[in-house]
Amino acid sequence: MPDLKVEQPKSLVAIVEERLRNAIVDAEMRLGETLSEEALSEALGVSRTPVREALARLQLQGLVTIVPKKGTFVFAPTEEDVAELCVFRYMLETQALRECMSKARAAALAAMNDALAAMEATQASGTRRDYARADTIFHEVFFQHCGNRYLGNAYRGVSGRVAALRTHLSVPLEGEQERSMAEHRLMVEAFAAGRLADLDSILHRHIMRAWDAYADVLRSGGSPT
């Protein structure tokens, strides 16, 4: 029997969810910003029902906070939230890299090199937000080739917040792209050489530096973009 599956068009809710998710991740919206269903429905040209359902989905992803009788807001993590997220992310990524090394080393390395080339291209001709998107794709490679769907599912549960913090932090900070690019090159070199201890060290430094940058903003009384 041939494959008779047909492509189903995205529902309106899925389209609205994707657009709002991208707006948060790409820093079109500020962390902690108030989200009005009415204003969003007007801006998107849809009724309030798909907006409300999309916001509920984004709440499950940790990108939106809905407070009864107060309103809906873009997530605004505390220092403790970011610290816990960074530790969890580090645990997931290091284990995923170990799985990649043992199960699909060549494929993972090729994908990492492709992602690294895309990052370098955005440095030359793209915007800082383009770089942040390419950075996100680089880290997704670990889970695409780790061969463990549970690791992948765990990462997808926090990937929106990770990507959003990356954009909100790396876009405004001078010199961040250069530091990030150097660390990604070192990661690829260590993976290619099979130096897992070095890779763990580089990744830990890379992830915790994001935590330090966000914490500095909070302690200074400011707010990310």
PDB file of C-alpha atoms in Angstrom:
ATOM      1  CA  MET A   1       0.000   0.000   0.000  1.00  0.00           C
ATOM      2  CA  PRO A   2       1.492   3.386  -0.969  1.00  0.00           C
ATOM      3  CA  ASP A   3       1.791   6.203   1.545  1.00  0.00           C
ATOM      4  CA  LEU A   4      -1.520   7.996   1.155  1.00  0.00           C
ATOM      5  CA  LYS A   5      -1.020  10.610   3.850  1.00  0.00           C
ATOM      6  CA  VAL A   6      -1.819  14.172   2.854  1.00  0.00           C
ATOM      7  CA  GLU A   7      -0.321  17.324   4.267  1.00  0.00           C
ATOM      8  CA  GLN A   8      -2.773  18.982   6.602  1.00  0.00           C
ATOM      9  CA  PRO A   9      -2.722  22.770   6.570  1.00  0.00           C
ATOM     10  CA  LYS A  10      -1.808  24.404   9.857  1.00  0.00           C
ATOM     11  CA  SER A  11      -4.723  25.430  12.009  1.00  0.00           C
ATOM     12  CA  LEU A  12      -5.209  29.120  12.670  1.00  0.00           C
ATOM     13  CA  VAL A  13      -4.281  28.540  16.307  1.00  0.00           C
ATOM     14  CA  ALA A  14      -0.982  26.926  15.247  1.00  0.00           C
ATOM     15  CA  ILE A  15      -0.215  29.826  12.918  1.00  0.00           C
ATOM     16  CA  VAL A  16      -0.914  32.392  15.646  1.00  0.00           C
ATOM     17  CA  GLU A  17       1.108  30.354  18.164  1.00  0.00           C
ATOM     18  CA  GLU A  18       4.099  30.208  15.819  1.00  0.00           C
ATOM     19  CA  ARG A  19       3.960  33.945  15.078  1.00  0.00           C
ATOM     20  CA  LEU A  20       3.757  34.893  18.756  1.00  0.00           C
ATOM     21  CA  ARG A  21       6.469  32.395  19.705  1.00  0.00           C
ATOM     22  CA  ASN A  22       8.784  33.881  17.097  1.00  0.00           C
ATOM     23  CA  ALA A  23       7.995  37.392  18.311  1.00  0.00           C
ATOM     24  CA  ILE A  24       9.030  36.442  21.852  1.00  0.00           C
ATOM     25  CA  VAL A  25      12.090  34.432  20.838  1.00  0.00           C
ATOM     26  CA  ASP A  26      13.285  37.091  18.366  1.00  0.00           C
ATOM     27  CA  ALA A  27      12.931  39.856  20.990  1.00  0.00           C
ATOM     28  CA  GLU A  28      10.155  41.673  19.140  1.00  0.00           C
ATOM     29  CA  MET A  29       8.469  41.656  22.532  1.00  0.00           C
ATOM     30  CA  ARG A  30      10.137  42.545  25.819  1.00  0.00           C
ATOM     31  CA  LEU A  31      10.461  40.044  28.628  1.00  0.00           C
ATOM     32  CA  GLY A  32       7.634  40.766  31.059  1.00  0.00           C
ATOM     33  CA  GLU A  33       5.633  42.734  28.483  1.00  0.00           C
ATOM     34  CA  THR A  34       1.851  42.753  28.932  1.00  0.00           C
ATOM     35  CA  LEU A  35      -0.018  40.891  26.200  1.00  0.00           C
ATOM     36  CA  SER A  36      -3.544  42.026  25.417  1.00  0.00           C
ATOM     37  CA  GLU A  37      -5.753  39.515  23.615  1.00  0.00           C
ATOM     38  CA  GLU A  38      -7.648  42.368  21.993  1.00  0.00           C
ATOM     39  CA  ALA A  39      -4.523  44.176  20.801  1.00  0.00           C
ATOM     40  CA  LEU A  40      -2.955  40.958  19.532  1.00  0.00           C
ATOM     41  CA  SER A  41      -6.100  39.927  17.661  1.00  0.00           C
ATOM     42  CA  GLU A  42      -6.183  43.317  15.934  1.00  0.00           C
ATOM     43  CA  ALA A  43      -2.480  43.193  15.081  1.00  0.00           C
ATOM     44  CA  LEU A  44      -2.751  39.649  13.721  1.00  0.00           C
ATOM     45  CA  GLY A  45      -6.069  40.186  11.962  1.00  0.00           C
ATOM     46  CA  VAL A  46      -7.812  37.294  13.702  1.00  0.00           C
ATOM     47  CA  SER A  47     -10.478  36.853  16.348  1.00  0.00           C
ATOM     48  CA  ARG A  48      -9.622  36.642  20.024  1.00  0.00           C
ATOM     49  CA  THR A  49     -10.365  32.900  20.266  1.00  0.00           C
ATOM     50  CA  PRO A  50      -7.265  31.641  18.384  1.00  0.00           C
ATOM     51  CA  VAL A  51      -5.163  34.227  20.215  1.00  0.00           C
ATOM     52  CA  ARG A  52      -6.417  32.975  23.576  1.00  0.00           C
ATOM     53  CA  GLU A  53      -5.733  29.343  22.620  1.00  0.00           C
ATOM     54  CA  ALA A  54      -2.281  30.201  21.270  1.00  0.00           C
ATOM     55  CA  LEU A  55      -1.376  32.026  24.479  1.00  0.00           C
ATOM     56  CA  ALA A  56      -2.473  28.978  26.497  1.00  0.00           C
ATOM     57  CA  ARG A  57      -0.125  26.810  24.423  1.00  0.00           C
ATOM     58  CA  LEU A  58       2.724  29.264  24.896  1.00  0.00           C
ATOM     59  CA  GLN A  59       2.124  29.166  28.645  1.00  0.00           C
ATOM     60  CA  LEU A  60       2.784  25.421  28.552  1.00  0.00           C
ATOM     61  CA  GLN A  61       6.109  26.178  26.831  1.00  0.00           C
ATOM     62  CA  GLY A  62       7.049  28.636  29.564  1.00  0.00           C
ATOM     63  CA  LEU A  63       7.069  31.618  27.197  1.00  0.00           C
ATOM     64  CA  VAL A  64       3.940  33.263  28.561  1.00  0.00           C
ATOM     65  CA  THR A  65       2.611  33.743  32.081  1.00  0.00           C
ATOM     66  CA  ILE A  66      -1.159  33.989  32.553  1.00  0.00           C
ATOM     67  CA  VAL A  67      -2.186  35.451  35.896  1.00  0.00           C
ATOM     68  CA  PRO A  68      -5.932  35.234  36.637  1.00  0.00           C
ATOM     69  CA  LYS A  69      -7.588  38.669  37.022  1.00  0.00           C
ATOM     70  CA  LYS A  70      -4.262  40.401  36.241  1.00  0.00           C
ATOM     71  CA  GLY A  71      -3.409  39.583  32.672  1.00  0.00           C
ATOM     72  CA  THR A  72      -1.046  37.775  30.345  1.00  0.00           C
ATOM     73  CA  PHE A  73       2.659  38.546  30.152  1.00  0.00           C
ATOM     74  CA  VAL A  74       5.768  37.483  28.282  1.00  0.00           C
ATOM     75  CA  PHE A  75       7.773  35.364  30.692  1.00  0.00           C
ATOM     76  CA  ALA A  76      10.207  37.276  32.899  1.00  0.00           C
ATOM     77  CA  PRO A  77      12.511  34.849  34.697  1.00  0.00           C
ATOM     78  CA  THR A  78      14.148  35.627  38.009  1.00  0.00           C
ATOM     79  CA  GLU A  79      17.821  34.998  38.747  1.00  0.00           C
ATOM     80  CA  GLU A  80      16.859  31.671  40.318  1.00  0.00           C
ATOM     81  CA  ASP A  81      14.796  30.686  37.271  1.00  0.00           C
ATOM     82  CA  VAL A  82      17.680  31.349  34.883  1.00  0.00           C
ATOM     83  CA  ALA A  83      20.201  29.592  37.119  1.00  0.00           C
ATOM     84  CA  GLU A  84      18.034  26.464  37.220  1.00  0.00           C
ATOM     85  CA  LEU A  85      17.371  26.647  33.463  1.00  0.00           C
ATOM     86  CA  CYS A  86      21.080  26.941  32.693  1.00  0.00           C
ATOM     87  CA  VAL A  87      21.964  23.972  34.907  1.00  0.00           C
ATOM     88  CA  PHE A  88      19.213  21.870  33.327  1.00  0.00           C
ATOM     89  CA  ARG A  89      20.279  22.901  29.833  1.00  0.00           C
ATOM     90  CA  TYR A  90      23.892  22.005  30.572  1.00  0.00           C
ATOM     91  CA  MET A  91      22.866  18.567  31.822  1.00  0.00           C
ATOM     92  CA  LEU A  92      20.772  17.889  28.721  1.00  0.00           C
ATOM     93  CA  GLU A  93      23.326  19.156  26.213  1.00  0.00           C
ATOM     94  CA  THR A  94      26.304  17.329  27.679  1.00  0.00           C
ATOM     95  CA  GLN A  95      24.388  14.047  27.745  1.00  0.00           C
ATOM     96  CA  ALA A  96      23.100  14.600  24.213  1.00  0.00           C
ATOM     97  CA  LEU A  97      26.662  15.183  23.004  1.00  0.00           C
ATOM     98  CA  ARG A  98      27.785  11.952  24.648  1.00  0.00           C
ATOM     99  CA  GLU A  99      25.001  10.100  22.852  1.00  0.00           C
ATOM    100  CA  CYS A 100      25.936  11.772  19.562  1.00  0.00           C
ATOM    101  CA  MET A 101      29.558  10.735  20.063  1.00  0.00           C
ATOM    102  CA  SER A 102      28.664   7.092  20.563  1.00  0.00           C
ATOM    103  CA  LYS A 103      25.779   6.729  18.107  1.00  0.00           C
ATOM    104  CA  ALA A 104      26.138   9.179  15.229  1.00  0.00           C
ATOM    105  CA  ARG A 105      29.482  10.916  15.483  1.00  0.00           C
ATOM    106  CA  ALA A 106      30.049  11.559  11.769  1.00  0.00           C
ATOM    107  CA  ALA A 107      26.519  12.797  11.109  1.00  0.00           C
ATOM    108  CA  ALA A 108      26.500  15.008  14.193  1.00  0.00           C
ATOM    109  CA  LEU A 109      29.885  16.506  13.335  1.00  0.00           C
ATOM    110  CA  ALA A 110      28.786  17.252   9.766  1.00  0.00           C
ATOM    111  CA  ALA A 111      25.620  18.954  11.043  1.00  0.00           C
ATOM    112  CA  MET A 112      27.600  20.938  13.618  1.00  0.00           C
ATOM    113  CA  ASN A 113      29.990  22.142  10.908  1.00  0.00           C
ATOM    114  CA  ASP A 114      27.049  23.159   8.713  1.00  0.00           C
ATOM    115  CA  ALA A 115      25.508  25.075  11.608  1.00  0.00           C
ATOM    116  CA  LEU A 116      28.856  26.699  12.388  1.00  0.00           C
ATOM    117  CA  ALA A 117      29.172  27.832   8.759  1.00  0.00           C
ATOM    118  CA  ALA A 118      25.688  29.362   8.959  1.00  0.00           C
ATOM    119  CA  MET A 119      26.677  31.229  12.114  1.00  0.00           C
ATOM    120  CA  GLU A 120      29.799  32.553  10.401  1.00  0.00           C
ATOM    121  CA  ALA A 121      27.696  33.697   7.445  1.00  0.00           C
ATOM    122  CA  THR A 122      25.405  35.718   9.700  1.00  0.00           C
ATOM    123  CA  GLN A 123      28.431  37.357  11.263  1.00  0.00           C
ATOM    124  CA  ALA A 124      29.511  38.542   7.846  1.00  0.00           C
ATOM    125  CA  SER A 125      26.203  39.690   6.396  1.00  0.00           C
ATOM    126  CA  GLY A 126      23.359  39.184   8.869  1.00  0.00           C
ATOM    127  CA  THR A 127      21.969  40.898  11.929  1.00  0.00           C
ATOM    128  CA  ARG A 128      22.591  39.980  15.543  1.00  0.00           C
ATOM    129  CA  ARG A 129      19.179  38.345  15.644  1.00  0.00           C
ATOM    130  CA  ASP A 130      20.095  36.251  12.606  1.00  0.00           C
ATOM    131  CA  TYR A 131      23.163  35.111  14.530  1.00  0.00           C
ATOM    132  CA  ALA A 132      21.056  34.195  17.555  1.00  0.00           C
ATOM    133  CA  ARG A 133      18.763  32.069  15.357  1.00  0.00           C
ATOM    134  CA  ALA A 134      21.770  30.300  13.838  1.00  0.00           C
ATOM    135  CA  ASP A 135      23.150  29.739  17.351  1.00  0.00           C
ATOM    136  CA  THR A 136      19.874  28.089  18.348  1.00  0.00           C
ATOM    137  CA  ILE A 137      20.077  25.743  15.351  1.00  0.00           C
ATOM    138  CA  PHE A 138      23.641  24.758  16.324  1.00  0.00           C
ATOM    139  CA  HIS A 139      22.531  23.536  19.745  1.00  0.00           C
ATOM    140  CA  GLU A 140      19.477  21.761  18.319  1.00  0.00           C
ATOM    141  CA  VAL A 141      21.889  19.562  16.329  1.00  0.00           C
ATOM    142  CA  PHE A 142      22.860  17.772  19.554  1.00  0.00           C
ATOM    143  CA  PHE A 143      19.301  16.530  20.026  1.00  0.00           C
ATOM    144  CA  GLN A 144      18.624  15.770  16.373  1.00  0.00           C
ATOM    145  CA  HIS A 145      21.452  13.221  16.371  1.00  0.00           C
ATOM    146  CA  CYS A 146      21.501  11.907  19.936  1.00  0.00           C
ATOM    147  CA  GLY A 147      19.106   9.059  19.159  1.00  0.00           C
ATOM    148  CA  ASN A 148      17.144   9.529  22.367  1.00  0.00           C
ATOM    149  CA  ARG A 149      13.645  10.957  21.996  1.00  0.00           C
ATOM    150  CA  TYR A 150      13.311  11.545  25.722  1.00  0.00           C
ATOM    151  CA  LEU A 151      16.326  13.826  25.729  1.00  0.00           C
ATOM    152  CA  GLY A 152      14.896  15.593  22.690  1.00  0.00           C
ATOM    153  CA  ASN A 153      11.499  16.030  24.309  1.00  0.00           C
ATOM    154  CA  ALA A 154      13.065  17.372  27.506  1.00  0.00           C
ATOM    155  CA  TYR A 155      15.049  19.925  25.509  1.00  0.00           C
ATOM    156  CA  ARG A 156      12.030  21.008  23.469  1.00  0.00           C
ATOM    157  CA  GLY A 157      10.255  21.715  26.744  1.00  0.00           C
ATOM    158  CA  VAL A 158      12.752  24.499  27.529  1.00  0.00           C
ATOM    159  CA  SER A 159      14.100  25.380  24.077  1.00  0.00           C
ATOM    160  CA  GLY A 160      11.799  28.373  23.655  1.00  0.00           C
ATOM    161  CA  ARG A 161      13.012  29.994  26.850  1.00  0.00           C
ATOM    162  CA  VAL A 162      16.629  29.164  26.017  1.00  0.00           C
ATOM    163  CA  ALA A 163      16.306  30.692  22.550  1.00  0.00           C
ATOM    164  CA  ALA A 164      14.509  33.767  23.875  1.00  0.00           C
ATOM    165  CA  LEU A 165      17.138  34.438  26.531  1.00  0.00           C
ATOM    166  CA  ARG A 166      19.863  33.933  23.928  1.00  0.00           C
ATOM    167  CA  THR A 167      18.317  36.603  21.685  1.00  0.00           C
ATOM    168  CA  HIS A 168      17.464  39.022  24.461  1.00  0.00           C
ATOM    169  CA  LEU A 169      21.006  38.742  25.829  1.00  0.00           C
ATOM    170  CA  SER A 170      23.228  38.356  22.774  1.00  0.00           C
ATOM    171  CA  VAL A 171      21.544  40.992  20.633  1.00  0.00           C
ATOM    172  CA  PRO A 172      22.296  43.989  22.877  1.00  0.00           C
ATOM    173  CA  LEU A 173      25.682  42.967  24.319  1.00  0.00           C
ATOM    174  CA  GLU A 174      28.796  44.260  22.605  1.00  0.00           C
ATOM    175  CA  GLY A 175      31.394  41.601  21.895  1.00  0.00           C
ATOM    176  CA  GLU A 176      29.027  38.740  22.732  1.00  0.00           C
ATOM    177  CA  GLN A 177      28.957  37.316  19.217  1.00  0.00           C
ATOM    178  CA  GLU A 178      32.740  37.167  19.025  1.00  0.00           C
ATOM    179  CA  ARG A 179      32.965  35.327  22.355  1.00  0.00           C
ATOM    180  CA  SER A 180      30.143  33.002  21.371  1.00  0.00           C
ATOM    181  CA  MET A 181      31.632  32.250  17.959  1.00  0.00           C
ATOM    182  CA  ALA A 182      35.010  31.387  19.455  1.00  0.00           C
ATOM    183  CA  GLU A 183      33.369  28.988  21.926  1.00  0.00           C
ATOM    184  CA  HIS A 184      31.354  27.259  19.207  1.00  0.00           C
ATOM    185  CA  ARG A 185      34.488  26.684  17.145  1.00  0.00           C
ATOM    186  CA  LEU A 186      36.156  25.150  20.204  1.00  0.00           C
ATOM    187  CA  MET A 187      33.140  22.891  20.745  1.00  0.00           C
ATOM    188  CA  VAL A 188      33.351  21.555  17.202  1.00  0.00           C
ATOM    189  CA  GLU A 189      37.109  21.002  17.513  1.00  0.00           C
ATOM    190  CA  ALA A 190      36.722  19.134  20.807  1.00  0.00           C
ATOM    191  CA  PHE A 191      33.870  16.988  19.452  1.00  0.00           C
ATOM    192  CA  ALA A 192      35.841  16.145  16.309  1.00  0.00           C
ATOM    193  CA  ALA A 193      38.804  15.062  18.428  1.00  0.00           C
ATOM    194  CA  GLY A 194      36.649  13.076  20.844  1.00  0.00           C
ATOM    195  CA  ARG A 195      37.707  15.207  23.811  1.00  0.00           C
ATOM    196  CA  LEU A 196      34.547  14.981  25.887  1.00  0.00           C
ATOM    197  CA  ALA A 197      36.095  16.481  29.026  1.00  0.00           C
ATOM    198  CA  ASP A 198      37.164  19.567  27.083  1.00  0.00           C
ATOM    199  CA  LEU A 199      33.774  19.747  25.399  1.00  0.00           C
ATOM    200  CA  ASP A 200      32.001  19.644  28.769  1.00  0.00           C
ATOM    201  CA  SER A 201      34.217  22.432  30.065  1.00  0.00           C
ATOM    202  CA  ILE A 202      33.651  24.660  27.044  1.00  0.00           C
ATOM    203  CA  LEU A 203      29.898  24.076  27.088  1.00  0.00           C
ATOM    204  CA  HIS A 204      29.685  24.788  30.816  1.00  0.00           C
ATOM    205  CA  ARG A 205      31.528  28.078  30.378  1.00  0.00           C
ATOM    206  CA  HIS A 206      29.369  28.974  27.375  1.00  0.00           C
ATOM    207  CA  ILE A 207      26.051  28.344  29.120  1.00  0.00           C
ATOM    208  CA  MET A 208      26.929  29.842  32.483  1.00  0.00           C
ATOM    209  CA  ARG A 209      28.180  33.034  30.885  1.00  0.00           C
ATOM    210  CA  ALA A 210      24.620  33.651  29.673  1.00  0.00           C
ATOM    211  CA  TRP A 211      23.415  33.245  33.245  1.00  0.00           C
ATOM    212  CA  ASP A 212      26.017  35.720  34.496  1.00  0.00           C
ATOM    213  CA  ALA A 213      24.997  38.286  31.876  1.00  0.00           C
ATOM    214  CA  TYR A 214      21.315  38.053  32.753  1.00  0.00           C
ATOM    215  CA  ALA A 215      22.019  38.176  36.480  1.00  0.00           C
ATOM    216  CA  ASP A 216      24.117  41.313  35.977  1.00  0.00           C
ATOM    217  CA  VAL A 217      21.167  42.999  34.254  1.00  0.00           C
ATOM    218  CA  LEU A 218      18.795  42.105  37.062  1.00  0.00           C
ATOM    219  CA  ARG A 219      21.205  43.201  39.788  1.00  0.00           C
ATOM    220  CA  SER A 220      21.737  46.533  38.070  1.00  0.00           C
ATOM    221  CA  GLY A 221      18.026  47.235  38.176  1.00  0.00           C
ATOM    222  CA  GLY A 222      17.661  47.141  34.419  1.00  0.00           C
ATOM    223  CA  SER A 223      15.766  44.774  32.165  1.00  0.00           C
ATOM    224  CA  PRO A 224      16.672  42.825  29.063  1.00  0.00           C
ATOM    225  CA  THR A 225      15.325  43.912  25.687  1.00  0.00           C
TER     226      THR A 225
END
